[in-house]
Each structure stands twice: as C-alpha cells, then as structure tokens.
CSV table of C-alpha atoms in Angstrom, one decimal:
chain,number,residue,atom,x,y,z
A,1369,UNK,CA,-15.6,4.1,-15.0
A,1370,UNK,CA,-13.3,4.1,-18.0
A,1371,UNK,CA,-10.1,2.4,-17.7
A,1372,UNK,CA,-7.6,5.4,-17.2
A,1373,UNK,CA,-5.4,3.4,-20.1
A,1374,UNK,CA,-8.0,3.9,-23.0
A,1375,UNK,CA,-8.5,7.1,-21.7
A,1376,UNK,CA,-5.0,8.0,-22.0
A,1377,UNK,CA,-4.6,6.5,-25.6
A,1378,UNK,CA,-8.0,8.4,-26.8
A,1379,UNK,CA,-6.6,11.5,-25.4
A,1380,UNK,CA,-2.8,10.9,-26.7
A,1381,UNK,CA,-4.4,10.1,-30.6
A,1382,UNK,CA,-6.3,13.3,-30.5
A,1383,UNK,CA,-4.0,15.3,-29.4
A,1384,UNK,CA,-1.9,14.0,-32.6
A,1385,UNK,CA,1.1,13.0,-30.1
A,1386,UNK,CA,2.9,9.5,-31.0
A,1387,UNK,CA,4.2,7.7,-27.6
A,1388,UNK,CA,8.0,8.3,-28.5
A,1389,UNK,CA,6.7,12.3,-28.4
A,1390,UNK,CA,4.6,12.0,-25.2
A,1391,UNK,CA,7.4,10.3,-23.7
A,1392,UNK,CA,9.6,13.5,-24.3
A,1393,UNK,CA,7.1,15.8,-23.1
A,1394,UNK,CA,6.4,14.0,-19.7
A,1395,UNK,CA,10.1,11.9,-19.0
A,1396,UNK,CA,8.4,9.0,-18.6
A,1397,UNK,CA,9.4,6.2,-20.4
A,1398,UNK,CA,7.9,5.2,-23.1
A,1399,UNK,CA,7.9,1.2,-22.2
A,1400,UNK,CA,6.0,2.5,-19.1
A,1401,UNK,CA,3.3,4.5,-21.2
A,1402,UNK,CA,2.0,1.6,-23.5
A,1403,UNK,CA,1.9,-0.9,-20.3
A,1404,UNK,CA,-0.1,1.6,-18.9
A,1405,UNK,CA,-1.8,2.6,-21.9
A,1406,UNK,CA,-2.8,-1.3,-22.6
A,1407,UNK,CA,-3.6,-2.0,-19.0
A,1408,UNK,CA,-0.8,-4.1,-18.0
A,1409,UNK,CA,0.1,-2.0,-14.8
A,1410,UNK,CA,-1.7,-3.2,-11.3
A,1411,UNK,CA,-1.5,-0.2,-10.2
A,1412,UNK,CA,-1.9,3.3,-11.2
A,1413,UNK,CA,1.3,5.5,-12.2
A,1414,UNK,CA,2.1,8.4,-9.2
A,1415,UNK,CA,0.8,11.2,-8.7
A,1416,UNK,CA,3.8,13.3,-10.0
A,1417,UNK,CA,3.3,11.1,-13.1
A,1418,UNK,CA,-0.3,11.8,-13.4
A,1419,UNK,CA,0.2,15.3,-13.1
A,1420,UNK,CA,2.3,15.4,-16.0
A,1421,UNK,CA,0.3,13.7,-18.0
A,1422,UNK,CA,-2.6,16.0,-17.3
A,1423,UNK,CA,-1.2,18.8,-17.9
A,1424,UNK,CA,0.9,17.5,-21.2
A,1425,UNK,CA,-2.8,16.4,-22.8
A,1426,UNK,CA,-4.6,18.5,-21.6
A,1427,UNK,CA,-6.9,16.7,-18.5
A,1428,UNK,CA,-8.6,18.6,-16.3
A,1429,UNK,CA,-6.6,19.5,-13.2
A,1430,UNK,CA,-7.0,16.3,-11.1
A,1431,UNK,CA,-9.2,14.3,-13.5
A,1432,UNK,CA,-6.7,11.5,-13.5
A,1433,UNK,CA,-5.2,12.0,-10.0
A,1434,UNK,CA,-9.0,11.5,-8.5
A,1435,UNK,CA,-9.4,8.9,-10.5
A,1436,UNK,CA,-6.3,7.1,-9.2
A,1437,UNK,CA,-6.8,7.5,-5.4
A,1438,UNK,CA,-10.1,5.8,-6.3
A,1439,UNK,CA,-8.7,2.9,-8.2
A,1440,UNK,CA,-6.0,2.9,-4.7
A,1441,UNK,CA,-9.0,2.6,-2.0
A,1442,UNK,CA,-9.6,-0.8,-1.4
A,1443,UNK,CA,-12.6,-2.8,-2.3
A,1444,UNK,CA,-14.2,-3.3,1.4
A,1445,UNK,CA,-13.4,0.4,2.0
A,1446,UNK,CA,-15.5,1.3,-1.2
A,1447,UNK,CA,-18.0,-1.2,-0.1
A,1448,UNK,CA,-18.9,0.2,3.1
A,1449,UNK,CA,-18.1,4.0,1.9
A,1450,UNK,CA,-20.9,3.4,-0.6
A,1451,UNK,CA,-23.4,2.2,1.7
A,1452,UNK,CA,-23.1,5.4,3.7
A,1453,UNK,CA,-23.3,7.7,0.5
A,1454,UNK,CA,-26.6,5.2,-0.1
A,1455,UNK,CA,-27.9,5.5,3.5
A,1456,UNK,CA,-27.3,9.2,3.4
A,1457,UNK,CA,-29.2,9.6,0.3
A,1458,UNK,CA,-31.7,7.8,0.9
A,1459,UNK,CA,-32.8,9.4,4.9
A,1460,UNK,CA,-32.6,12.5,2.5
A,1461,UNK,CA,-35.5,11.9,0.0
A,1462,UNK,CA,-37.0,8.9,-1.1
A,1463,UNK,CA,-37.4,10.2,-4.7
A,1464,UNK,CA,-33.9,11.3,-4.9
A,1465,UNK,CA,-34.1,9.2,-8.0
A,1466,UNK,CA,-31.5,6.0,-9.0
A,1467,UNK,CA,-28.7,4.3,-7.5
A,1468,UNK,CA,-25.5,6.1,-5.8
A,1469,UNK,CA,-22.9,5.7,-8.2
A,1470,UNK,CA,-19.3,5.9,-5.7
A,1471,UNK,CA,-16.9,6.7,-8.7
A,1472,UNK,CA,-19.5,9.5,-9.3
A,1473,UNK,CA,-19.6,10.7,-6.1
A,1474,UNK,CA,-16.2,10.6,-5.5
A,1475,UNK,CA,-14.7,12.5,-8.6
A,1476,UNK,CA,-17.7,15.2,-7.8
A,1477,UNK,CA,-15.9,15.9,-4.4
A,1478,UNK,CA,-19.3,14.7,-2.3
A,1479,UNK,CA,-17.7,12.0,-1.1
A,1480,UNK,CA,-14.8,13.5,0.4
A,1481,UNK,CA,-17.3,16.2,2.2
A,1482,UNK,CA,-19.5,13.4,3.1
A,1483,UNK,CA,-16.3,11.5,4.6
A,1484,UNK,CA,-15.4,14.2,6.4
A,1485,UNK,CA,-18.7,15.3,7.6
A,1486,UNK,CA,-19.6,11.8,9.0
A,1487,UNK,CA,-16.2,10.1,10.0
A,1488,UNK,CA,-17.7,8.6,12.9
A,1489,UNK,CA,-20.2,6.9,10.8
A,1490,UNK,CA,-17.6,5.0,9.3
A,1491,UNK,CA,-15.6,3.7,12.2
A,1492,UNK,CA,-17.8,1.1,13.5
A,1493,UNK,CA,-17.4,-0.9,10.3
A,1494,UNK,CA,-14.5,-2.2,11.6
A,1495,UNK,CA,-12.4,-1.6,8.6
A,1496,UNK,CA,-8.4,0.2,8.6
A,1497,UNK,CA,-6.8,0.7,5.0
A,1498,UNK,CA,-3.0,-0.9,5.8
A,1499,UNK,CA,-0.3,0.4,3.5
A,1500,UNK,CA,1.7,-2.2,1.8
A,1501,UNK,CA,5.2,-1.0,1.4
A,1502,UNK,CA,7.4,-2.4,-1.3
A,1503,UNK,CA,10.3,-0.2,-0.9
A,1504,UNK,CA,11.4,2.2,2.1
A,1505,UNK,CA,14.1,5.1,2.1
A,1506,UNK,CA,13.1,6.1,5.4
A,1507,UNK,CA,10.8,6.6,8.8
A,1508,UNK,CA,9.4,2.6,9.3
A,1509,UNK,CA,6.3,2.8,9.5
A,1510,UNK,CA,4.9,6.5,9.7
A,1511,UNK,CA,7.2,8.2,7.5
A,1512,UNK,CA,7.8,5.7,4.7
A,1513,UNK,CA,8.1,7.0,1.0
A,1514,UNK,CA,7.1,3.8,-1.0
A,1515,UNK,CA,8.4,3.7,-5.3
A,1516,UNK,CA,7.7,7.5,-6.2
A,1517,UNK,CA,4.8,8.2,-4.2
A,1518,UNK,CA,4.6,11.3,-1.5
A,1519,UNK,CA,5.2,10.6,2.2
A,1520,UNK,CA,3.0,8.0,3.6
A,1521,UNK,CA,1.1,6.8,0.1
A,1522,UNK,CA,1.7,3.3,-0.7
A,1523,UNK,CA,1.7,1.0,-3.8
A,1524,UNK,CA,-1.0,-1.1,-2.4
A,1525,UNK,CA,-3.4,-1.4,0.5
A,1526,UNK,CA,-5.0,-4.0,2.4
A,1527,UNK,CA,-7.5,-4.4,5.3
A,1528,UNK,CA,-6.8,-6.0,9.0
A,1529,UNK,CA,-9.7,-7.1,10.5
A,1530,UNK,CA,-9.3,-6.9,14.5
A,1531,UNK,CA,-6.1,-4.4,13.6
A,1532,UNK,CA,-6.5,-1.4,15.5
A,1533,UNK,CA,-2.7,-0.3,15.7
A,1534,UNK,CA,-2.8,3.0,13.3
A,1535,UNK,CA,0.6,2.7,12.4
A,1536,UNK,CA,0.4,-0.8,11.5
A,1537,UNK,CA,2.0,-1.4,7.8
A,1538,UNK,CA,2.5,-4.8,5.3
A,1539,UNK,CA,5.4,-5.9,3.6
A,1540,UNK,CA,5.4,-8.9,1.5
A,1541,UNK,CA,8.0,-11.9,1.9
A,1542,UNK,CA,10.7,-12.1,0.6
A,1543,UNK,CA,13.0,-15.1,0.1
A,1544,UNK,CA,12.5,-18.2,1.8
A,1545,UNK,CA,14.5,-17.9,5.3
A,1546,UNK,CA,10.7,-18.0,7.5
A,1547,UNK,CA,9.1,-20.8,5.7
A,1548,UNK,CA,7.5,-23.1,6.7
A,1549,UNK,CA,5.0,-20.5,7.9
A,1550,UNK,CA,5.5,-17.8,5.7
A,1551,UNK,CA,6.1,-18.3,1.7
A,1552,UNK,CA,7.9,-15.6,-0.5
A,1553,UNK,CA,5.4,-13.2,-1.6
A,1554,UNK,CA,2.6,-13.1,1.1
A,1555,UNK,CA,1.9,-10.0,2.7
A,1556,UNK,CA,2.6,-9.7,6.7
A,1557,UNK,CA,0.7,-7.2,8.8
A,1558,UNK,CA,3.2,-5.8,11.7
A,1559,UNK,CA,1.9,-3.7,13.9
A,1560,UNK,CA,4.7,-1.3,16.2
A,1561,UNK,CA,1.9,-1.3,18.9
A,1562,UNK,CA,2.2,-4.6,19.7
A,1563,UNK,CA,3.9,-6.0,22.8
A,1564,UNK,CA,6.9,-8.3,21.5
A,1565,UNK,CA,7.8,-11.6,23.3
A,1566,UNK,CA,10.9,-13.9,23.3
A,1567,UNK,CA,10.0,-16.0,19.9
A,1568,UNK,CA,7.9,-13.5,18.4
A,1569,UNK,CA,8.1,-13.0,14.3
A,1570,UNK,CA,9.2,-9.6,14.1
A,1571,UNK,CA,9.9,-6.8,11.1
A,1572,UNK,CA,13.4,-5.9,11.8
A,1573,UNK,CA,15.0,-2.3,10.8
A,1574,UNK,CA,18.3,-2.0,11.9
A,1575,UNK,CA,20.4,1.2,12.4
A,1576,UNK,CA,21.7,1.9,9.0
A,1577,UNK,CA,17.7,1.3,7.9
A,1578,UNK,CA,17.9,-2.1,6.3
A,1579,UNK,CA,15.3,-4.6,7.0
A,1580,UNK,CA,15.0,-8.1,7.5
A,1581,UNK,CA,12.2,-10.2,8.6
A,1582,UNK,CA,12.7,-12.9,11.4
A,1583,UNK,CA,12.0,-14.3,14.9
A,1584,UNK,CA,13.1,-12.4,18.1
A,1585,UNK,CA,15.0,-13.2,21.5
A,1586,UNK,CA,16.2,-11.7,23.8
A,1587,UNK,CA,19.8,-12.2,25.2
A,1588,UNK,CA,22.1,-10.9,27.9
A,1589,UNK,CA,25.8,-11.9,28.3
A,1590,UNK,CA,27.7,-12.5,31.3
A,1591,UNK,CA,28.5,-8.8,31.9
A,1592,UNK,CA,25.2,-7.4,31.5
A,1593,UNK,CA,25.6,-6.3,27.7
A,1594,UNK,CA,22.1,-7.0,26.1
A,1595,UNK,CA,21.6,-8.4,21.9
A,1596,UNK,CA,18.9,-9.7,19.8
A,1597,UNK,CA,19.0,-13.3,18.3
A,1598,UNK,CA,17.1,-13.1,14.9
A,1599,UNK,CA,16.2,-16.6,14.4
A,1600,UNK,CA,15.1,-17.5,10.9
A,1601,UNK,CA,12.6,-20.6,10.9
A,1602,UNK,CA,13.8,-22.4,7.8
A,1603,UNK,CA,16.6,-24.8,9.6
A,1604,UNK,CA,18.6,-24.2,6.5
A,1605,UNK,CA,20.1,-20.8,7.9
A,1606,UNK,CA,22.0,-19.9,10.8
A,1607,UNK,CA,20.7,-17.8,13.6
A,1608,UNK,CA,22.4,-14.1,13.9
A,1609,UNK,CA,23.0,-12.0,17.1
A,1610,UNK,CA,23.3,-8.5,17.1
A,1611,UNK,CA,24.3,-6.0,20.0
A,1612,UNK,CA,20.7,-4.0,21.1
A,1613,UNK,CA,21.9,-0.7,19.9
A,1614,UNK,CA,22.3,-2.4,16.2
A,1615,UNK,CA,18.5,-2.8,16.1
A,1616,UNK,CA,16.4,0.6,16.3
A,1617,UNK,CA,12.9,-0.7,15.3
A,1618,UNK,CA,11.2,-4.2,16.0
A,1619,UNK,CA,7.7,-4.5,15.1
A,1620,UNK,CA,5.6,-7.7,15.7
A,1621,UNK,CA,3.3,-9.6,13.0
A,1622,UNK,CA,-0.2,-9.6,13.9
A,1623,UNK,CA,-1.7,-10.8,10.3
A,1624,UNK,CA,-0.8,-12.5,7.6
A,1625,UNK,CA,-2.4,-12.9,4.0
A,1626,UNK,CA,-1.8,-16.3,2.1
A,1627,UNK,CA,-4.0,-17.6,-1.2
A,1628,UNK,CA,-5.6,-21.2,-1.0
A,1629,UNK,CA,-5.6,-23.2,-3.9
A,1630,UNK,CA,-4.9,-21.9,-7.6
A,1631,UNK,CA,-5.9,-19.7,-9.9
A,1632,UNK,CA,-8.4,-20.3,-12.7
C-alpha cells in the first residue's frame, strides 16, 4: 500500500494547494502536515483529521480513514486475519487465481463482512488487540478517549497472549518510582478482571481521575477505618497512604512489554 504521506503530498501538489493553504482549509497545523506528509508520525493522524483532509482534497469518502484503521490493527492480528481471508478463498475455488492481498481486501469492505461472518473462526487464535492509552479524560478502562480519537480508539495497540480480561488496557511507564522492575517507557498490561492481593503492582485512578502506577496494601486502623498504601519499588521515594474512598479504580498488571538489547 502507498504510504498515506506521499499520497497526501501527490494529492496536495495537484490540487495546486501550498501547506500554509491546506493548513487553513483543514486547522491543522501546518508543522503537523509535513511530518505527516514526510512520514515522520508513528501513527496515523485521527479520524476527525482524516476526514478533513478528505474532504478538503478531494479523497474518496473513507479512502484515508480505511486506510488508517489498517495501518492501527496490529501485525499478529493482520497475520492471522489474512490466513482466514486465504483459507476462505482457497475452500472456495482452487483457481480463484493469486495471492490474498489483506490491504486489498480490507479497503474493498470483504474483510469486514468476512470478520463479521466468521468471528468464531478467529477466536481460537488466541490473539486480543489491547489499547494502549497515552492520555485519559475519562472512564478507565472502557470509556477512555485517548489524544483526539473517539471513545474507546487508542494511539497504539498491542497483543496479550494468555490475556482474556476484555477490558484489559496498557499504559506505558512513566518516571522511574517502580524500577527496578519496570523502566520509564515500557508498556504494562493491567487487567480490571484480575483479583488484587496485598503487594500486587496495580494502575491506580483516584477520585478526581488522576493516575499513578504503584504497589498495593491493604490497611485498617485501630477504629476500623480502612486505606491503601501505594508503595513505590524504587527505595528512593516514600510510601503514601490514602483513605479507601480516595481510590475508585485499582487494576492489577498482568503483562509487561520490555526490549532486550539495542537497536541496529
């Protein structure tokens, strides 16, 4: 498939539209636009973003959006989506003719009716697309609105193998208050299913909806009155205790994602 940044320039050029103009016409920025435009973005822009462009130069209705959602679905989702297009295709005739293409089949809608048609084909492959979210203004972890996305679409997406919980959600570290176990920047799995235990590393949303990310215990005072101890496992910080009714959401990690070695 063609990078969606060339596709964007070619499109801009012939359209006779400078970036300073197409940033006018769409409010997005124009720094934005050539990062995209020069594939320098990880991800692809939002949906509401997407649309605009569309429209502004002209796409198709949903070229770029479908697309997108393809670029989003991980690569082991793909995988195994695109050996039940191929399976599919080929019980159905063996002179069908050439490989399955996914991108194809996906941006000509087949895939989606073939998703929904067969869902229980996929589900023994084991395989749950976890959101990542960067940033929360609400609802952990069902009704999260991550960056500029709709309701319940993430940045970024990973796989849990074992991870059943369908509410489960990642977060990556940040700081360096739970090393030495976990280092700024991986990406922790937490799962709101998950039976929690004096000492377990939990995600932590407190009452006013900030976050933090720390171990768990469970205390009671003399008179009864119960509170959490969030216990960070660098030595270098103190431990914190908070009244019960402070903390309205504790959700345990089940996975965690670290690199080995370096890059290159």
């Amino acid at each position: 498939m063609e990078p969606m940044g060339v596709k964007l320039r070619r499109r801009r050029r012939r359209e006779g539209l400078t970036l300073d103009e197409l940033a006018a016409k769409t409010a997005i920025s124009k720094p934005y636009l050539s990062l995209i435009e020069t594939g320098r973005v990880p991800n692809p822009p939002s949906d509401e973003k997407l649309r605009k462009l569309e429209r502004v130069l002209g796409f198709n209705p949903g070229e770029l959006l479908s697309q997108a959602h393809l670029q989003r679905t991980p690569r082991d989702v793909r995988e195994a989506l695109r050996r039940l297009v191929a399976d599919r295709e080929s019980s159905r005739s063996a002179s069908a003719g050439g490989p399955i293409n996914l991108d194809d089949a996906y941006l000509s809608g087949m895939l989606h009716q073939l998703v929904e048609s067969a869902a229980s084909n996929i589900q023994p492959v084991g395989i749950r697309a976890i959101p990542v979210i960067n940033k929360v203004a609400a609802g952990y972890p069902t009704d999260f609105t991550d960056l500029d996305y709709p309701k319940g679409v993430a940045d970024d997406y990973v796989s849990g193998p074992g991870v059943e919980d369908p509410t489960a959600f990642g977060a990556r570290v940040c700081g360096d208050s739970m090393t030495p176990k976990y280092g700024e920047g991986q990406i922790v799995v937490f799962s709101p299913q998950a039976a929690i235990r004096d000492g377990d590393d939990c995600f932590v949303r407190f009452e006013d909806g900030t976050t933090t990310f720390k171990r768990v215990f469970f205390e009671t005072d003399d008179g009864g009155a119960e509170s959490i101890r969030l216990q960070p496992r660098n030595e270098r910080y103190p431990a914190r205790i908070f009244p019960r009714e402070r903390i309205n959401g504790l959700y345990r990690a089940v996975y965690k994602y670290e690199r080995i070695g370096g890059v290159g």
